[in-house]
Amino acid sequence: MSGRHTLIAGGHVLSMDPAIGELPCADVLVEDDVIRSVGPDAGDADADDRIDARGRLVLPGFVDTHRHMWQAVLRGCGADQTLGEHFETVLGALGPRLTPDDLYVGNALSALAALDAGVTTVQDISNVGKPTPEHTDALLDALESSGVRCVFAYGMGPAQDARRVRETRLGTDDALVTMAINADGGGDGDGRRIWSLARDLAVPAAPHVRGAPGRSPGCTGWACSGPAPSSSTARAWRRANCG
């Protein structure tokens, strides 16, 4: 082996692998970004980096399947609000005003906070408006520079931009950052169009929410039709998901 070796030594290993099991005192040897061996004698005396894991748990990174990463830039906003007020403030008022730089900061903060908490894989339900390709690219740039493994569930942008992302940014399915389509709530016709887009792009569809109080049946992040909702909560949903 010629790569850089990192040895995590003497930890209580929870491998999550039936073939390896739970090891009260073991080493994990990593070459570059690949785990090469796990066991009581996996040590490498010549490891480039050595982490003393005695008295600590060593286990695979956690997976967060539902995170709105862009909202980290608004962390603390609306902590005393109801859900309807949250929609009004965060999704209805603040989200549409965020610049590409704001979105970069939000996704970067969320990705680094995830890694700091031991979450190494995230599904980013990206339900923020993407009025320009620059907004979308800022979100992706932050994810790709962070080192987190992420499924970027594209939403609230034009189908043309989603196709651009698949063709020019996230064209492979074995990179750290891969693509899905955010299949938000709405009527069956809109849902079918979203799932059809996901099928055309050969990416997963990531269902987020199905329906909302007072929401117009034809209102989703991709298309909007039907009578205007009457409640403030429904109006916030409509602004957040229909532009």
Short mmCIF file of C-alpha atoms in Angstrom, two decimals:
data_model
loop_
_atom_site.label_atom_id
_atom_site.label_comp_id
_atom_site.label_asym_id
_atom_site.label_seq_id
_atom_site.Cartn_x
_atom_site.Cartn_y
_atom_site.Cartn_z
CA MET A 1 0.00 0.00 0.00
CA SER A 2 1.39 3.37 -0.98
CA GLY A 3 -1.31 5.81 0.14
CA ARG A 4 -1.48 7.82 3.33
CA HIS A 5 -2.22 5.62 6.34
CA THR A 6 -4.36 6.66 9.30
CA LEU A 7 -4.62 4.35 12.30
CA ILE A 8 -7.55 4.64 14.72
CA ALA A 9 -6.12 2.67 17.61
CA GLY A 10 -7.59 0.87 20.61
CA GLY A 11 -11.23 1.94 20.32
CA HIS A 12 -14.44 0.06 21.07
CA VAL A 13 -15.44 -0.75 17.48
CA LEU A 14 -19.11 -1.03 16.53
CA SER A 15 -18.57 -2.18 12.96
CA MET A 16 -22.25 -2.63 11.96
CA ASP A 17 -20.89 -5.54 9.89
CA PRO A 18 -22.06 -9.01 10.97
CA ALA A 19 -18.80 -10.50 9.67
CA ILE A 20 -16.75 -8.29 12.01
CA GLY A 21 -19.15 -7.65 14.87
CA GLU A 22 -18.47 -5.61 18.01
CA LEU A 23 -14.85 -5.44 19.13
CA PRO A 24 -14.17 -4.04 22.62
CA CYS A 25 -10.59 -3.12 21.74
CA ALA A 26 -9.53 -2.91 18.13
CA ASP A 27 -7.85 -0.82 15.47
CA VAL A 28 -9.14 0.59 12.20
CA LEU A 29 -6.56 1.14 9.47
CA VAL A 30 -7.47 3.60 6.72
CA GLU A 31 -5.52 4.15 3.51
CA ASP A 32 -6.45 7.48 1.96
CA ASP A 33 -10.26 7.25 2.17
CA VAL A 34 -10.59 3.44 2.18
CA ILE A 35 -10.82 1.24 5.29
CA ARG A 36 -8.23 -1.47 4.77
CA SER A 37 -8.53 -3.53 7.93
CA VAL A 38 -10.41 -3.75 11.22
CA GLY A 39 -9.36 -5.87 14.16
CA PRO A 40 -7.22 -6.20 17.29
CA ASP A 41 -4.06 -6.42 15.19
CA ALA A 42 -4.87 -4.00 12.37
CA GLY A 43 -2.16 -1.61 13.56
CA ASP A 44 0.43 -0.06 11.31
CA ALA A 45 3.56 1.03 13.15
CA ASP A 46 4.44 3.32 10.28
CA ALA A 47 1.04 5.03 9.98
CA ASP A 48 1.23 8.65 8.90
CA ASP A 49 -1.45 9.63 11.42
CA ARG A 50 -2.42 7.88 14.64
CA ILE A 51 -5.65 8.59 16.56
CA ASP A 52 -5.80 7.28 20.14
CA ALA A 53 -9.35 5.93 20.44
CA ARG A 54 -8.99 4.22 23.83
CA GLY A 55 -12.16 4.72 25.88
CA ARG A 56 -14.11 5.83 22.81
CA LEU A 57 -16.59 4.30 20.40
CA VAL A 58 -15.53 3.87 16.78
CA LEU A 59 -18.38 3.36 14.33
CA PRO A 60 -19.49 4.32 10.81
CA GLY A 61 -20.76 7.86 10.31
CA PHE A 62 -24.43 8.59 10.91
CA VAL A 63 -26.84 9.23 8.04
CA ASP A 64 -29.30 12.15 8.07
CA THR A 65 -32.02 11.53 5.49
CA HIS A 66 -33.84 14.87 5.83
CA ARG A 67 -32.02 18.17 6.18
CA HIS A 68 -32.76 21.59 4.64
CA MET A 69 -29.12 22.58 4.53
CA TRP A 70 -29.58 26.08 3.12
CA GLN A 71 -31.53 27.08 6.24
CA ALA A 72 -28.40 26.95 8.41
CA VAL A 73 -27.73 30.54 7.41
CA LEU A 74 -31.03 31.42 9.12
CA ARG A 75 -30.38 29.35 12.24
CA GLY A 76 -32.17 30.85 15.23
CA CYS A 77 -34.77 32.67 13.17
CA GLY A 78 -38.31 31.88 14.22
CA ALA A 79 -37.49 29.72 17.23
CA ASP A 80 -40.59 31.09 19.00
CA GLN A 81 -42.89 30.82 15.99
CA THR A 82 -45.64 28.41 15.09
CA LEU A 83 -45.23 26.23 12.02
CA GLY A 84 -47.40 28.59 9.99
CA GLU A 85 -45.39 31.59 11.11
CA HIS A 86 -42.21 29.71 10.26
CA PHE A 87 -43.44 29.22 6.70
CA GLU A 88 -44.27 32.91 6.49
CA THR A 89 -40.87 34.04 7.79
CA VAL A 90 -38.32 31.51 6.57
CA LEU A 91 -39.87 30.12 3.40
CA GLY A 92 -42.14 32.99 2.39
CA ALA A 93 -40.13 36.10 3.30
CA LEU A 94 -36.43 35.31 3.84
CA GLY A 95 -35.73 32.40 1.49
CA PRO A 96 -36.56 34.25 -1.74
CA ARG A 97 -34.20 37.09 -0.75
CA LEU A 98 -31.10 34.95 -0.28
CA THR A 99 -28.22 35.54 -2.70
CA PRO A 100 -25.94 32.83 -4.10
CA ASP A 101 -23.36 33.80 -1.47
CA ASP A 102 -25.98 33.38 1.27
CA LEU A 103 -26.88 29.94 -0.02
CA TYR A 104 -23.23 28.91 -0.15
CA VAL A 105 -22.77 29.90 3.49
CA GLY A 106 -25.92 28.05 4.55
CA ASN A 107 -24.98 24.79 2.85
CA ALA A 108 -21.36 25.03 4.02
CA LEU A 109 -22.38 25.67 7.64
CA SER A 110 -24.83 22.77 7.61
CA ALA A 111 -22.36 20.36 6.01
CA LEU A 112 -19.57 21.20 8.46
CA ALA A 113 -21.95 21.02 11.43
CA ALA A 114 -23.06 17.58 10.26
CA LEU A 115 -19.48 16.33 10.04
CA ASP A 116 -18.70 17.80 13.46
CA ALA A 117 -21.61 15.78 14.90
CA GLY A 118 -20.51 12.53 13.27
CA VAL A 119 -23.02 12.73 10.41
CA THR A 120 -21.08 11.86 7.28
CA THR A 121 -23.98 11.33 4.85
CA VAL A 122 -26.89 13.74 4.33
CA GLN A 123 -29.88 13.99 2.04
CA ASP A 124 -30.30 17.71 1.36
CA ILE A 125 -33.95 18.53 0.68
CA SER A 126 -33.13 21.70 -1.23
CA ASN A 127 -36.48 23.46 -1.04
CA VAL A 128 -35.18 26.97 -1.63
CA GLY A 129 -35.92 28.95 -4.77
CA LYS A 130 -33.32 28.77 -7.51
CA PRO A 131 -34.07 31.77 -9.74
CA THR A 132 -30.68 31.55 -11.49
CA PRO A 133 -28.11 28.81 -12.17
CA GLU A 134 -25.74 30.78 -9.93
CA HIS A 135 -28.00 30.08 -6.94
CA THR A 136 -27.95 26.35 -7.70
CA ASP A 137 -24.21 26.25 -8.31
CA ALA A 138 -23.50 28.02 -5.02
CA LEU A 139 -25.38 25.29 -3.15
CA LEU A 140 -23.44 22.58 -4.98
CA ASP A 141 -20.07 24.30 -4.58
CA ALA A 142 -20.54 24.35 -0.81
CA LEU A 143 -21.44 20.67 -0.66
CA GLU A 144 -18.57 19.57 -2.87
CA SER A 145 -15.98 21.60 -0.97
CA SER A 146 -17.12 20.34 2.46
CA GLY A 147 -16.21 16.68 2.07
CA VAL A 148 -19.62 15.43 3.23
CA ARG A 149 -21.37 12.66 1.31
CA CYS A 150 -24.64 14.14 0.12
CA VAL A 151 -27.69 13.39 -1.97
CA PHE A 152 -28.72 16.79 -3.35
CA ALA A 153 -32.51 16.59 -3.75
CA TYR A 154 -33.12 19.38 -6.24
CA GLY A 155 -36.35 21.31 -5.74
CA MET A 156 -38.03 24.68 -6.30
CA GLY A 157 -36.27 25.40 -9.55
CA PRO A 158 -37.05 25.04 -13.24
CA ALA A 159 -36.80 21.61 -14.83
CA GLN A 160 -34.34 23.08 -17.33
CA ASP A 161 -31.94 23.89 -14.50
CA ALA A 162 -32.37 20.43 -13.00
CA ARG A 163 -31.39 18.94 -16.35
CA ARG A 164 -28.36 21.24 -16.49
CA VAL A 165 -27.24 20.05 -13.06
CA ARG A 166 -27.52 16.43 -14.11
CA GLU A 167 -25.67 17.02 -17.38
CA THR A 168 -22.88 19.30 -16.15
CA ARG A 169 -22.49 18.96 -12.37
CA LEU A 170 -23.86 15.69 -10.98
CA GLY A 171 -23.68 13.33 -13.90
CA THR A 172 -22.29 10.32 -12.03
CA ASP A 173 -23.79 8.26 -9.22
CA ASP A 174 -20.55 7.28 -7.47
CA ALA A 175 -19.30 10.72 -6.43
CA LEU A 176 -19.53 12.14 -2.91
CA VAL A 177 -22.35 14.44 -4.04
CA THR A 178 -25.10 12.85 -6.15
CA MET A 179 -28.49 14.00 -7.38
CA ALA A 180 -32.14 13.32 -6.63
CA ILE A 181 -35.33 15.24 -7.37
CA ASN A 182 -37.32 16.65 -4.46
CA ALA A 183 -40.79 15.18 -4.95
CA ASP A 184 -42.73 17.72 -2.89
CA GLY A 185 -46.43 17.54 -2.08
CA GLY A 186 -49.25 18.50 -4.44
CA GLY A 187 -51.78 16.94 -6.75
CA ASP A 188 -51.31 13.66 -8.54
CA GLY A 189 -50.72 15.32 -11.89
CA ASP A 190 -47.89 17.45 -10.55
CA GLY A 191 -46.47 14.48 -8.71
CA ARG A 192 -46.42 12.45 -11.89
CA ARG A 193 -44.54 15.22 -13.71
CA ILE A 194 -41.93 15.40 -10.95
CA TRP A 195 -41.45 11.63 -10.89
CA SER A 196 -41.29 11.61 -14.68
CA LEU A 197 -38.48 14.18 -14.56
CA ALA A 198 -36.60 12.03 -12.05
CA ARG A 199 -37.02 9.02 -14.33
CA ASP A 200 -35.82 10.99 -17.36
CA LEU A 201 -32.71 12.08 -15.46
CA ALA A 202 -32.16 8.57 -14.06
CA VAL A 203 -32.05 9.86 -10.47
CA PRO A 204 -34.08 8.95 -7.37
CA ALA A 205 -37.21 10.86 -6.42
CA ALA A 206 -37.06 12.05 -2.81
CA PRO A 207 -40.58 12.54 -1.37
CA HIS A 208 -40.64 15.39 1.11
CA VAL A 209 -44.22 16.05 2.19
CA ARG A 210 -47.64 15.03 0.92
CA GLY A 211 -50.25 17.75 1.18
CA ALA A 212 -50.70 20.60 3.67
CA PRO A 213 -53.61 22.32 5.43
CA GLY A 214 -55.48 24.46 2.94
CA ARG A 215 -53.01 23.83 0.16
CA SER A 216 -54.21 24.11 -3.39
CA PRO A 217 -54.26 20.63 -5.00
CA GLY A 218 -52.30 21.88 -8.01
CA CYS A 219 -49.51 23.61 -6.07
CA THR A 220 -46.00 22.13 -5.95
CA GLY A 221 -42.45 23.30 -6.26
CA TRP A 222 -42.59 22.80 -10.04
CA ALA A 223 -46.02 24.02 -11.11
CA CYS A 224 -48.84 26.01 -9.60
CA SER A 225 -52.51 26.13 -10.44
CA GLY A 226 -55.90 26.18 -8.75
CA PRO A 227 -57.69 28.71 -6.54
CA ALA A 228 -55.75 30.82 -4.07
CA PRO A 229 -55.66 29.37 -0.54
CA SER A 230 -57.47 31.35 2.12
CA SER A 231 -55.35 30.81 5.26
CA SER A 232 -52.04 32.53 5.96
CA THR A 233 -50.35 29.15 6.37
CA ALA A 234 -51.54 27.97 2.97
CA ARG A 235 -50.47 31.26 1.39
CA ALA A 236 -46.97 30.77 2.84
CA TRP A 237 -46.88 27.23 1.47
CA ARG A 238 -47.90 28.56 -1.91
CA ARG A 239 -45.21 31.28 -1.97
CA ALA A 240 -42.55 28.87 -0.76
CA ASN A 241 -43.33 26.15 -3.26
CA CYS A 242 -44.72 28.01 -6.25
CA GLY A 243 -42.65 31.17 -6.34
#
